[in-house]
XYZ file of C-alpha atoms in Angstrom:
736
model
C 0.000 0.000 0.000
C 1.270 3.433 -0.878
C 2.176 5.944 1.806
C 2.105 9.695 1.786
C 4.464 11.898 3.757
C 4.248 15.707 3.875
C 7.214 17.338 2.192
C 9.485 19.457 4.318
C 10.971 22.446 2.528
C 14.498 23.728 3.069
C 13.185 27.014 4.410
C 10.040 28.454 5.941
C 7.400 31.157 5.616
C 6.587 33.170 8.738
C 3.680 35.473 9.507
C 4.870 38.419 11.585
C 2.487 40.572 13.660
C 3.538 43.212 16.183
C 2.482 43.252 19.834
C 2.176 46.099 22.285
C 5.569 45.095 23.640
C 7.084 45.653 20.196
C 5.695 49.181 20.063
C 6.880 49.901 23.584
C 10.386 48.701 22.693
C 10.652 50.585 19.401
C 13.225 53.434 19.614
C 11.571 56.852 19.647
C 13.949 58.007 16.889
C 12.778 55.172 14.652
C 9.125 56.085 15.137
C 9.852 59.756 14.506
C 11.607 58.919 11.243
C 8.667 56.749 10.215
C 6.150 59.502 10.890
C 8.147 62.250 9.165
C 8.834 60.138 6.069
C 5.257 58.885 5.758
C 3.838 62.382 6.225
C 6.181 63.765 3.583
C 5.187 61.029 1.136
C 1.463 61.468 1.849
C 1.552 65.242 1.355
C 3.734 64.913 -1.743
C 1.399 62.356 -3.297
C -1.658 64.479 -2.542
C 0.018 67.330 -4.397
C 0.721 65.031 -7.358
C -2.938 63.991 -7.495
C -3.990 67.621 -7.336
C -1.743 68.417 -10.287
C -3.062 65.367 -12.124
C -6.613 66.579 -11.559
C -5.612 69.889 -13.155
C -4.195 68.075 -16.177
C -0.590 69.011 -15.370
C 0.742 65.471 -15.028
C 1.309 64.189 -18.545
C 0.394 60.503 -18.459
C -0.653 58.411 -15.465
C -0.206 59.337 -11.813
C 0.066 56.081 -9.861
C -0.240 57.308 -6.306
C 0.934 55.291 -3.321
C -1.365 56.926 -0.774
C -2.186 54.234 1.772
C 0.972 52.253 1.060
C 3.456 54.597 2.743
C 4.049 52.280 5.695
C 4.978 49.376 3.435
C 7.765 51.471 1.892
C 9.033 53.463 4.868
C 9.168 50.523 7.280
C 11.168 48.584 4.726
C 13.646 51.313 3.749
C 14.435 52.254 7.355
C 15.788 48.741 7.865
C 18.317 49.294 5.065
C 21.677 51.057 4.896
C 22.513 53.841 2.463
C 24.730 51.445 0.489
C 21.839 49.057 -0.128
C 19.974 49.220 -3.415
C 16.270 49.291 -4.207
C 14.212 49.301 -7.359
C 10.484 49.270 -7.964
C 7.547 49.427 -10.293
C 5.325 52.048 -11.924
C 3.826 52.728 -8.464
C 7.111 53.674 -6.857
C 6.961 57.279 -5.618
C 6.822 56.178 -1.973
C 9.807 53.843 -2.202
C 11.859 56.390 -4.132
C 11.053 59.166 -1.668
C 11.735 56.932 1.328
C 15.128 55.835 -0.033
C 16.101 59.406 -0.872
C 15.063 60.764 2.518
C 16.865 57.968 4.353
C 19.991 58.621 2.283
C 19.933 62.352 2.998
C 19.157 61.847 6.708
C 21.102 58.718 7.734
C 20.862 59.582 11.444
C 17.073 59.717 11.262
C 14.476 62.490 11.085
C 12.759 64.383 13.863
C 9.211 65.672 14.134
C 10.485 69.102 15.162
C 12.877 69.500 12.226
C 10.707 67.777 9.628
C 12.205 68.160 6.132
C 13.677 71.644 6.389
C 17.224 71.069 5.116
C 18.241 72.482 1.736
C 19.254 69.011 0.518
C 15.817 67.588 1.282
C 14.076 70.568 -0.319
C 16.147 70.087 -3.470
C 15.315 66.372 -3.447
C 11.588 67.101 -3.265
C 11.924 69.649 -6.067
C 13.860 67.298 -8.356
C 11.420 64.452 -7.735
C 8.369 66.605 -8.484
C 10.114 67.996 -11.567
C 10.819 64.506 -12.860
C 7.242 63.367 -12.313
C 6.065 66.384 -14.315
C 8.586 65.703 -17.111
C 10.770 68.779 -16.541
C 14.457 69.356 -17.257
C 15.334 69.856 -13.577
C 14.216 66.318 -12.758
C 16.579 63.469 -11.989
C 16.434 62.219 -15.584
C 15.725 65.529 -17.252
C 12.053 64.660 -17.508
C 12.565 61.577 -19.670
C 11.614 59.094 -16.974
C 8.652 60.865 -15.461
C 6.414 59.327 -12.837
C 7.171 55.690 -13.632
C 10.957 55.805 -14.114
C 12.608 57.380 -11.080
C 16.319 56.855 -10.541
C 18.921 58.327 -8.200
C 21.886 55.974 -8.231
C 23.831 57.938 -5.635
C 21.109 57.187 -3.075
C 20.801 53.536 -4.078
C 17.526 54.120 -5.957
C 18.289 51.928 -8.974
C 15.204 52.873 -10.969
C 11.478 52.262 -11.004
C 9.957 50.476 -13.970
C 6.758 50.690 -16.007
C 6.812 47.055 -17.148
C 5.130 44.778 -14.614
C 7.903 42.612 -13.196
C 10.437 44.225 -15.524
C 12.719 45.544 -12.803
C 13.049 42.294 -10.865
C 15.808 40.723 -13.007
C 17.712 44.030 -13.018
C 17.744 43.979 -9.220
C 19.309 40.519 -9.334
C 22.227 41.998 -11.241
C 22.852 44.549 -8.505
C 22.580 41.811 -5.873
C 25.069 39.601 -7.711
C 27.512 42.515 -7.805
C 27.065 43.048 -4.060
C 27.721 39.403 -3.295
C 30.735 39.250 -5.585
C 32.130 42.513 -4.204
C 31.874 41.066 -0.703
C 33.644 37.875 -1.733
C 36.597 39.547 -3.454
C 36.960 42.690 -1.329
C 38.973 42.913 1.841
C 36.953 45.960 2.931
C 33.495 44.465 3.397
C 31.630 46.370 6.146
C 31.523 44.623 9.503
C 27.757 44.177 9.273
C 28.043 42.096 6.105
C 27.488 42.501 2.398
C 25.190 45.012 0.776
C 21.677 43.906 -0.144
C 19.080 44.797 -2.760
C 15.309 45.038 -2.385
C 13.094 44.780 -5.452
C 9.558 46.060 -4.875
C 6.660 44.810 -6.966
C 2.965 44.163 -6.624
C 0.640 41.200 -6.544
C 0.275 41.393 -10.324
C 4.009 40.976 -10.916
C 4.102 37.922 -8.663
C 2.550 36.006 -11.582
C 5.013 37.260 -14.218
C 7.549 34.850 -15.665
C 10.503 37.212 -15.249
C 9.751 37.482 -11.520
C 9.499 33.737 -11.004
C 12.584 33.084 -13.130
C 14.538 35.540 -11.005
C 13.335 33.959 -7.773
C 14.736 30.644 -8.927
C 18.027 32.158 -10.076
C 18.489 34.247 -6.906
C 17.855 31.213 -4.718
C 20.224 29.018 -6.712
C 23.020 31.607 -6.550
C 22.280 32.721 -2.956
C 21.961 36.365 -3.947
C 21.337 39.022 -1.263
C 18.069 39.959 -2.961
C 14.779 40.572 -1.182
C 11.630 40.061 -3.237
C 9.248 42.534 -1.643
C 5.614 42.012 -2.691
C 3.367 44.987 -1.982
C 0.112 43.089 -2.124
C -2.513 45.807 -2.435
C -5.002 43.145 -3.582
C -5.732 44.625 -7.008
C -3.855 44.469 -10.304
C -5.673 47.466 -11.769
C -9.184 46.159 -11.028
C -8.569 42.393 -10.811
C -8.532 40.973 -7.292
C -5.628 38.734 -6.385
C -7.994 35.897 -5.406
C -9.348 35.839 -8.969
C -6.017 35.031 -10.575
C -4.119 32.754 -8.211
C -4.997 29.617 -6.312
C -2.939 30.746 -3.305
C -3.565 34.423 -2.532
C -1.031 34.336 0.324
C 1.780 35.315 -1.986
C 4.513 34.791 0.612
C 3.933 31.072 0.058
C 5.791 31.406 -3.251
C 9.106 31.709 -1.437
C 9.618 28.269 0.138
C 8.939 26.555 -3.181
C 12.097 28.211 -4.496
C 14.051 27.729 -1.268
C 13.593 31.373 -0.232
C 12.983 32.309 3.406
C 9.791 34.351 3.543
C 7.708 36.598 5.780
C 4.109 37.790 5.581
C 3.308 41.063 7.354
C 0.609 43.681 7.759
C 1.754 46.402 5.384
C -0.397 48.963 7.179
C 1.783 48.402 10.264
C 5.142 50.107 9.556
C 6.790 48.573 12.614
C 5.857 45.048 11.521
C 7.304 45.826 8.099
C 10.473 47.170 9.690
C 10.939 44.094 11.861
C 10.396 41.720 8.951
C 12.745 43.665 6.711
C 15.379 43.815 9.442
C 15.208 40.038 9.825
C 15.449 39.592 6.064
C 18.451 41.928 5.892
C 20.258 40.018 8.642
C 19.619 36.773 6.762
C 21.004 38.185 3.511
C 23.998 40.048 4.974
C 25.121 36.810 6.585
C 25.371 35.223 3.145
C 22.294 33.024 3.487
C 20.748 34.064 0.196
C 17.500 35.551 -1.045
C 14.429 36.468 0.997
C 10.808 37.328 0.304
C 8.405 39.647 2.127
C 4.711 39.973 1.386
C 3.223 43.167 2.834
C -0.579 43.281 2.755
C -1.418 46.883 2.004
C -3.971 49.012 0.174
C -3.937 51.872 -2.276
C -6.658 54.356 -1.416
C -7.102 55.469 -5.011
C -7.623 53.821 -8.370
C -4.761 52.402 -10.458
C -3.965 55.984 -11.444
C -5.501 59.387 -10.943
C -7.383 61.137 -8.105
C -10.476 58.905 -7.846
C -11.082 55.920 -5.534
C -11.484 52.423 -6.907
C -15.138 52.433 -5.885
C -15.779 55.111 -8.514
C -15.037 52.444 -11.121
C -17.179 49.751 -9.519
C -14.587 47.124 -8.644
C -14.341 48.017 -4.945
C -16.988 48.977 -2.432
C -16.955 52.157 -0.373
C -17.271 50.018 2.736
C -14.101 48.081 1.848
C -12.224 51.325 1.271
C -13.484 52.719 4.581
C -12.285 49.661 6.481
C -8.776 49.959 5.049
C -8.606 53.715 5.702
C -9.361 52.998 9.337
C -6.056 51.112 9.423
C -4.078 54.078 8.081
C -0.305 53.660 8.719
C 0.238 57.330 9.592
C -2.508 57.206 12.215
C -1.092 53.948 13.575
C 2.402 55.363 14.182
C 1.156 58.734 15.455
C -1.256 57.028 17.837
C 1.452 54.837 19.339
C 3.786 57.815 19.710
C 1.091 59.865 21.438
C 0.330 56.932 23.740
C 3.992 56.731 24.702
C 4.247 60.485 25.254
C 6.807 61.143 22.525
C 4.405 63.098 20.317
C 1.584 65.543 20.886
C -1.323 66.152 18.572
C -0.100 69.723 18.153
C 3.337 68.512 17.066
C 1.767 66.175 14.552
C -0.407 68.966 13.203
C 2.588 71.315 12.980
C 4.604 68.659 11.141
C 1.871 68.162 8.552
C 1.445 71.924 8.124
C 5.173 72.486 7.687
C 5.534 69.736 5.071
C 2.398 70.899 3.275
C 3.828 74.403 3.083
C 7.134 73.149 1.722
C 5.532 70.956 -0.959
C 3.126 73.753 -1.901
C 6.125 76.043 -2.282
C 7.755 73.536 -4.602
C 4.614 73.421 -6.735
C 4.513 77.226 -6.833
C 8.102 77.300 -8.100
C 7.144 74.959 -10.930
C 3.765 76.413 -11.926
C 2.258 79.782 -12.734
C -1.130 81.172 -13.655
C -2.081 80.264 -17.197
C -2.490 83.594 -19.057
C -4.938 81.976 -21.485
C -7.236 80.699 -18.744
C -10.313 82.661 -17.695
C -10.750 80.488 -14.591
C -7.386 81.010 -12.925
C -5.951 77.655 -14.012
C -2.267 76.898 -13.558
C 0.300 75.788 -16.113
C 3.881 74.541 -15.990
C 6.334 77.415 -16.291
C 7.444 77.188 -19.958
C 11.109 77.801 -19.100
C 11.207 74.502 -17.164
C 10.424 72.233 -20.104
C 13.352 70.320 -21.662
C 14.760 71.585 -24.951
C 12.993 69.680 -27.722
C 16.307 69.477 -29.584
C 17.559 67.089 -26.890
C 14.952 64.460 -27.751
C 17.513 61.902 -28.988
C 20.354 62.832 -26.656
C 21.748 59.996 -24.594
C 20.394 57.066 -26.577
C 23.971 55.842 -26.837
C 27.256 56.793 -25.283
C 29.375 59.345 -27.097
C 32.525 57.930 -25.544
C 35.211 57.466 -28.217
C 37.167 54.242 -28.491
C 40.702 54.558 -27.172
C 42.265 51.194 -27.979
C 44.851 50.693 -30.665
C 43.625 49.891 -34.141
C 44.872 46.841 -35.989
C 47.429 47.990 -38.512
C 49.633 44.917 -38.865
C 49.537 42.585 -41.817
C 47.629 39.611 -40.428
C 48.699 37.467 -43.378
C 51.864 36.805 -41.405
C 49.906 35.869 -38.283
C 48.727 32.505 -37.020
C 45.838 30.500 -38.411
C 42.867 29.990 -36.082
C 39.334 28.758 -36.454
C 36.714 31.469 -36.044
C 35.289 29.842 -32.904
C 38.756 29.535 -31.356
C 39.316 33.249 -31.920
C 36.145 33.878 -29.900
C 37.501 31.863 -26.975
C 40.904 33.538 -27.312
C 39.615 37.096 -27.095
C 37.172 36.323 -24.274
C 40.033 34.790 -22.292
C 42.216 37.823 -22.939
C 39.577 40.311 -21.865
C 38.776 38.387 -18.682
C 42.466 38.240 -17.868
C 42.950 41.989 -18.249
C 39.665 43.254 -16.771
C 38.243 41.779 -13.554
C 34.892 43.391 -14.367
C 34.322 41.208 -17.425
C 32.213 38.126 -16.798
C 30.442 35.629 -19.014
C 27.020 34.099 -18.480
C 24.546 31.934 -20.337
C 23.140 28.453 -20.643
C 25.675 25.596 -20.678
C 28.659 27.898 -21.194
C 30.405 26.317 -18.201
C 30.003 22.771 -19.521
C 30.577 20.805 -22.741
C 34.181 22.033 -23.083
C 33.121 25.558 -23.939
C 29.379 25.538 -24.414
C 27.486 24.105 -27.340
C 30.028 25.451 -29.855
C 33.257 25.748 -27.882
C 33.263 29.530 -27.751
C 33.847 29.605 -23.976
C 36.507 26.896 -23.994
C 38.670 26.871 -20.856
C 37.098 29.929 -19.252
C 35.351 28.187 -16.351
C 38.597 26.581 -15.179
C 40.499 29.865 -15.303
C 37.800 32.208 -13.979
C 35.457 30.016 -11.900
C 33.688 32.915 -10.161
C 33.111 34.905 -13.374
C 31.724 32.236 -15.704
C 28.095 31.767 -14.743
C 26.148 28.839 -16.106
C 22.547 29.995 -15.885
C 19.179 28.281 -15.593
C 17.072 28.208 -18.749
C 15.580 31.583 -17.900
C 16.404 34.134 -20.565
C 14.462 36.986 -18.951
C 16.215 36.482 -15.629
C 19.794 36.257 -16.833
C 19.430 38.956 -19.506
C 18.008 41.324 -16.904
C 20.665 40.316 -14.393
C 23.275 41.349 -16.960
C 21.540 44.701 -17.352
C 21.549 45.232 -13.607
C 25.227 44.278 -13.396
C 26.180 46.779 -16.070
C 24.252 49.578 -14.344
C 26.543 49.248 -11.332
C 29.363 50.696 -13.418
C 31.702 47.963 -12.157
C 30.916 45.004 -14.413
C 30.836 44.270 -18.137
C 28.742 41.155 -18.677
C 29.014 39.115 -21.858
C 25.761 37.200 -22.295
C 25.468 34.218 -24.596
C 22.086 33.465 -26.138
C 22.433 29.972 -27.495
C 20.214 30.763 -30.506
C 19.011 34.146 -31.700
C 15.369 33.074 -31.633
C 15.640 32.822 -27.854
C 16.049 36.591 -27.750
C 12.290 36.827 -28.200
C 11.842 35.059 -24.861
C 13.731 37.898 -23.186
C 12.362 40.676 -25.407
C 11.239 42.805 -22.450
C 14.664 42.833 -20.827
C 16.507 43.305 -24.121
C 14.388 45.999 -25.732
C 12.328 47.644 -22.952
C 15.017 47.548 -20.283
C 18.592 47.280 -21.571
C 18.030 49.115 -24.846
C 16.084 52.025 -23.361
C 17.672 52.502 -19.932
C 20.364 55.031 -20.813
C 18.001 57.404 -22.588
C 15.056 56.832 -20.223
C 17.122 57.723 -17.171
C 18.551 60.873 -18.707
C 21.818 59.426 -19.960
C 23.028 58.582 -16.449
C 22.890 54.783 -16.624
C 25.740 53.192 -18.532
C 24.764 49.863 -20.063
C 27.870 47.967 -21.239
C 26.120 44.679 -21.959
C 27.608 42.554 -24.740
C 25.164 39.996 -26.051
C 26.579 37.156 -28.136
C 24.152 35.176 -30.258
C 24.482 32.814 -33.161
C 22.578 32.658 -36.409
C 22.068 28.964 -37.168
C 20.617 29.058 -40.673
C 21.524 25.946 -42.591
C 22.175 23.851 -39.488
C 18.871 21.969 -39.627
C 17.442 23.436 -36.431
C 14.211 24.666 -37.982
C 11.969 27.664 -37.501
C 12.692 28.369 -33.836
C 16.503 28.176 -33.867
C 17.570 29.919 -37.074
C 16.695 33.613 -36.987
C 18.932 36.486 -38.017
C 17.919 39.218 -35.534
C 19.831 42.118 -37.126
C 16.739 43.726 -38.611
C 14.867 43.552 -35.305
C 17.699 45.157 -33.337
C 18.340 47.829 -35.969
C 14.783 49.048 -35.501
C 14.931 49.217 -31.709
C 16.665 52.089 -29.909
C 19.857 51.884 -27.912
C 21.587 48.819 -29.340
C 24.756 48.712 -31.379
C 25.228 45.703 -33.671
C 28.402 44.111 -34.964
C 28.562 41.250 -37.447
C 32.105 39.914 -37.977
C 32.824 37.766 -41.006
C 36.441 36.811 -40.163
C 38.297 35.629 -37.078
C 40.512 38.712 -36.973
C 37.495 40.991 -37.296
C 35.811 39.177 -34.425
C 38.682 39.981 -32.076
C 38.774 43.651 -33.048
C 35.011 44.085 -32.897
C 34.642 42.293 -29.549
C 37.357 44.477 -28.048
C 35.588 47.570 -29.349
C 32.230 46.359 -28.046
C 33.632 45.854 -24.554
C 35.054 49.356 -24.391
C 31.763 50.999 -25.328
C 29.308 51.856 -22.563
C 26.391 50.732 -24.713
C 24.613 47.438 -25.196
C 26.148 45.677 -28.187
C 24.774 42.670 -30.067
C 27.615 40.544 -31.444
C 26.307 38.222 -34.146
C 27.977 34.929 -34.994
C 27.040 32.577 -37.825
C 27.422 28.826 -37.467
C 28.825 28.610 -41.010
C 31.809 30.666 -39.856
C 32.694 28.795 -36.651
C 34.892 26.242 -38.405
C 36.374 28.621 -40.975
C 40.093 29.199 -40.530
C 41.716 32.571 -40.886
C 44.773 34.457 -39.760
C 44.913 36.472 -36.569
C 47.905 38.413 -35.168
C 50.456 36.188 -33.472
C 50.623 37.936 -30.108
C 48.083 40.753 -30.171
C 44.565 40.178 -28.888
C 44.096 43.771 -27.679
C 43.522 45.636 -30.938
C 40.191 47.187 -31.886
C 38.429 47.815 -35.158
C 37.285 51.433 -35.452
C 33.750 52.261 -34.426
C 31.504 52.500 -37.478
C 34.036 51.413 -40.092
C 33.114 48.994 -42.877
C 35.586 46.977 -44.951
C 35.811 46.873 -48.745
C 36.441 43.194 -49.476
C 36.488 43.625 -53.257
C 36.906 46.921 -55.093
C 34.825 47.534 -58.174
C 33.094 50.095 -60.380
C 29.847 48.434 -61.460
C 27.586 47.688 -58.469
C 27.824 48.209 -54.706
C 27.125 44.966 -52.843
C 26.363 45.398 -49.127
C 26.448 42.335 -46.870
C 27.542 40.924 -43.501
C 28.386 37.689 -41.678
C 28.629 34.569 -43.865
C 26.976 36.252 -46.838
C 30.071 38.376 -47.412
C 31.887 35.252 -48.594
C 28.913 34.181 -50.713
C 28.768 37.638 -52.282
C 32.456 37.431 -53.150
C 31.869 34.056 -54.843
C 29.038 35.519 -56.893
C 31.110 38.560 -57.817
C 33.865 36.342 -59.193
C 31.298 34.511 -61.335
C 30.013 37.812 -62.766
C 33.177 39.786 -63.507
C 31.237 41.777 -66.110
C 29.383 43.614 -63.322
C 32.622 44.522 -61.516
C 31.056 44.410 -58.055
C 32.413 46.330 -55.087
C 31.678 44.101 -52.069
C 31.424 45.921 -48.737
C 31.430 44.035 -45.441
C 29.310 46.326 -43.242
C 30.628 44.984 -39.892
C 28.705 47.647 -37.848
C 24.964 47.393 -38.549
C 23.148 49.764 -36.181
C 21.873 53.151 -37.344
C 24.375 55.152 -35.317
C 27.431 53.156 -36.385
C 26.835 52.382 -40.057
C 29.706 53.565 -42.284
C 27.840 55.965 -44.532
C 31.093 57.491 -45.743
C 32.278 54.232 -47.301
C 28.802 53.272 -48.515
C 28.149 56.682 -50.020
C 31.472 56.878 -51.824
C 30.830 53.478 -53.382
C 27.272 54.302 -54.483
C 28.390 57.572 -56.059
C 30.937 55.550 -58.019
C 28.817 52.555 -59.087
C 25.283 54.057 -59.130
C 23.813 50.594 -58.385
C 23.138 48.789 -55.100
C 22.536 45.148 -54.211
C 21.887 44.268 -50.550
C 22.596 40.623 -49.720
C 21.382 38.805 -46.606
C 20.414 35.239 -45.865
C 17.430 35.505 -43.575
C 13.671 35.699 -43.903
C 12.121 38.637 -45.730
C 9.840 39.654 -42.870
C 12.617 40.346 -40.363
C 15.011 41.595 -43.016
C 17.807 43.991 -42.120
C 17.952 45.249 -45.691
C 14.438 46.690 -45.585
C 15.340 49.702 -43.465
C 18.795 49.946 -45.048
C 17.391 50.260 -48.578
C 14.937 52.902 -47.395
C 17.758 54.949 -45.869
C 19.958 54.587 -48.958
C 17.120 55.797 -51.126
C 16.666 58.866 -48.924
C 20.375 59.697 -48.905
C 21.496 58.755 -52.402
C 18.411 58.715 -54.644
C 19.969 61.060 -57.228
C 22.934 58.706 -57.709
C 20.916 55.541 -58.383
C 20.488 54.234 -61.920
C 17.926 51.614 -60.871
C 15.859 50.572 -57.836
C 17.845 49.142 -54.964
C 17.992 45.382 -55.417
C 17.806 42.969 -52.510
C 18.568 39.319 -51.891
C 16.792 37.770 -48.906
C 15.383 34.464 -47.843
C 11.733 33.612 -48.386
C 8.806 34.750 -46.241
C 8.746 31.500 -44.267
C 11.156 30.766 -41.447
C 13.440 27.812 -42.283
C 11.967 24.332 -41.941
C 13.622 21.193 -40.598
C 13.534 19.542 -44.023
C 16.935 19.962 -45.646
C 15.314 20.771 -48.976
C 12.828 23.288 -47.560
C 15.477 24.894 -45.377
C 17.690 25.455 -48.398
C 14.732 26.920 -50.251
C 13.886 29.288 -47.392
C 17.396 30.691 -46.948
C 19.219 32.781 -49.512
C 22.323 31.147 -50.989
C 24.755 31.508 -53.845
C 22.138 30.960 -56.550
C 19.932 33.643 -55.029
C 22.836 36.084 -54.987
C 23.606 35.271 -58.618
C 19.939 35.896 -59.406
C 20.317 39.272 -57.731
C 23.296 40.045 -59.937
C 21.204 39.031 -62.949
C 18.479 41.487 -61.937
C 21.027 44.283 -61.641
C 22.319 43.414 -65.106
C 18.811 43.371 -66.642
C 18.073 46.812 -65.263
C 21.281 48.029 -66.872
C 20.239 46.571 -70.212
C 22.721 43.718 -69.987
C 22.047 40.004 -70.322
C-alpha cells in the first residue's frame, strides 16, 4: 500500500504581527523617522494627485497613498549602500530611499524636512514626475521611471515585473564585491530590495529571477506589496494561493508575511530579512498586505469604477499607517497632537512652495488655471540625446599585416579574445546556458574559461528573462561588463522585455546617467537543420529598436577587433555569430589580442566600379563568390561589420554608391525580419539622385526555415539567389 508523507521544505514562511511590547520597545527616533517620512510622502502624493486633476501630469499618476508604511518601514531597515528598485507605483519607495539617504541619522518631528538638501530632493522628484528638465532624468523618466543611483535608488519600472531581473544583477555585484573585497563592512554585504505588486508575482521574469536568486544565494529581497488589485482584478481571482509569501519556500527562499499597514511590523520583517542576507544566506521574500486608497492611477477611488466597495475602502482607511504610528507615539508620550499637526502643516507648506516654483497662472485661462512654467520644459532638440554613449574608443587599431599571423578557427578566436579580456579586466564576466560545460558551451566559444575564472563564468538556468536582466543590472553598477550568450538568436524573443524595454532604453530613459555595457553574443544557425525556432537572423529587429549597437564579424581577426571595441563601449552591443563561420580558418595576429576595429568602419572586401554589394556575416563570402562569377558587373563588395543606425559607415557606402550608381543588398534571412528593408529605405533617402535603378535585394523567403533539408535550403538565400540578384542588376542596366 502506498504511503504519503508531507514534504518538508528547506526554508520556511513566517507570519509576523507586532504586539504592544514591540511598540513599547521601538526606539523613539525610529518612530519619529517613520512619521516624518510617511507624512512627507502622503503630502507629496496628494500634491501630485492635485496636479493630475488639473491636467498638469502628462500621463498616469500612480499614487501610493495608503501604502506609505509598506515602503518606509522597509527602507528604514536598510543602509545607504543598499539598493532598491520598484515598479510604476514607486513614488513612496523612491522618496523613502532618498530621505533615508539624505538623513542617515534619522528624522525628527520638530525639524521635519527643512534642510536644503531635502528641499532640493523634493523639487527634483516633483520635476521629474512632471517631465521637466530639472528632474533626476531631465524629464525623460517621469512618474514611472525614477532613478537616483547615488542614493541607491536603482530605478522604477513601467513594465510589470520588468525591474526584478535588473535587481538581481545589482545583488550579484554586491555578493561578488563582498567575496573579493577585503573591505566588506563589519555588518556584512550590501543587499538589494526589489519592490513589486501582486500582479508581478505572476510574471515569468519574476518567477525566473526567484529561482536564479535562490540558486546563486543572492542578497536579494523580493518585496511584494500586495494591495489586492492588479488594476481592477482581485488577487484571489487570478491565483490559487492568494497568500503570496507562500511562493518563497517553493524556491528555497525564506519568507515573511506582514501587515503592510503596520510600519513597525514591516520594519521588523525587513530587518530580519536583511540580517539573513547580509550573513550570506541568500534571497528572501516579504509579502506586505497593504492598500492603495485610489484607483490604479488618478485622483479617484477604486469604488468610482465599480470594482471596490466604499465600505471596503473605509475599512482599510481605518487602518491608516500614519494614524497607527502617530497614535502609538502619542500613547507613549513622545508626540503631541499639536506637534503632529505642525509637522503636517510644515511639510504641506514646503511641498506647496515647490509646486509654486514649478507652476504659474495660465495667461490663457479665464478660470485662474495653472500651467507649468514654460522655461522649465526640456529643450525639444535634446529628444535623442543619450540614446547611446558618445565615448570614443581609445584602444589601438589593428594595422599589422595579419597574413603573417597565425591561423585559427573562427570559434577559437572567440575563446581567445574572451580569455584575454577576462584576464585583463576583472569586471568582465560571461554568463549563459551551458557555457560552463561541454568544453566551452554548445560550440566551444567559452573553452577553458570556467577553469580559469570560476567565479566569473556563470552557467545559468534556462531563464532568458532572468539572466538577460541580471546582466543589465550588473552593467548599471558601473563595475561590471557582462558578456551574455544566447544559445540561438530566436531565444532573444523570450527575453524581449529585458533586451528591448530595459537594456536598450535605460540610458536614454534615465537621462543618460545609466551606462549599459552589456555585450550579447548570439548565433545565427541558418543551414544547421534546427528549424523555424533556432535559425533567426535578428539584425533587422535590433536595428529598428533604440539603444543597441550591432556588430557582425565575417572573419576571425574581425571578431577579435570588434569584440574588443564592443567591450570598451558603454552601450549594449549585439555581437552576431554565424554557425557557417565557426569552423572557418583565418589568420589572426600572433601575439596581439588587444587591438580594436574602429567604431563604425566597414571593410571593402572587393573593389569595383559596377555595383555596390552590401552584406555581412557569412553572406560576405557568398557575395564574393558571386562577384567572381560575374566579372562583367565589376562588383564592389562591402562588409558592413557595424549594422546599427548610429554606427553604419555611410562614408564608405556613399562613396561606393556615387561611383557605381547601383546597389545590391545581400542577406540570408527571412524577408519579414530583413535587415535590408530599413537599409534600402535609408539609402534611397540619402542617395536617390545617384541611383540608376531601384535598390535590389537578396533575402530568404517569407517563411522561417523548416527542418527539411530541402525546404530549409529553399527558405534561406544562398549563392544561386545572390547570382539571381546580380542578374536582376544586369537586366536593369540593359545587360544580359
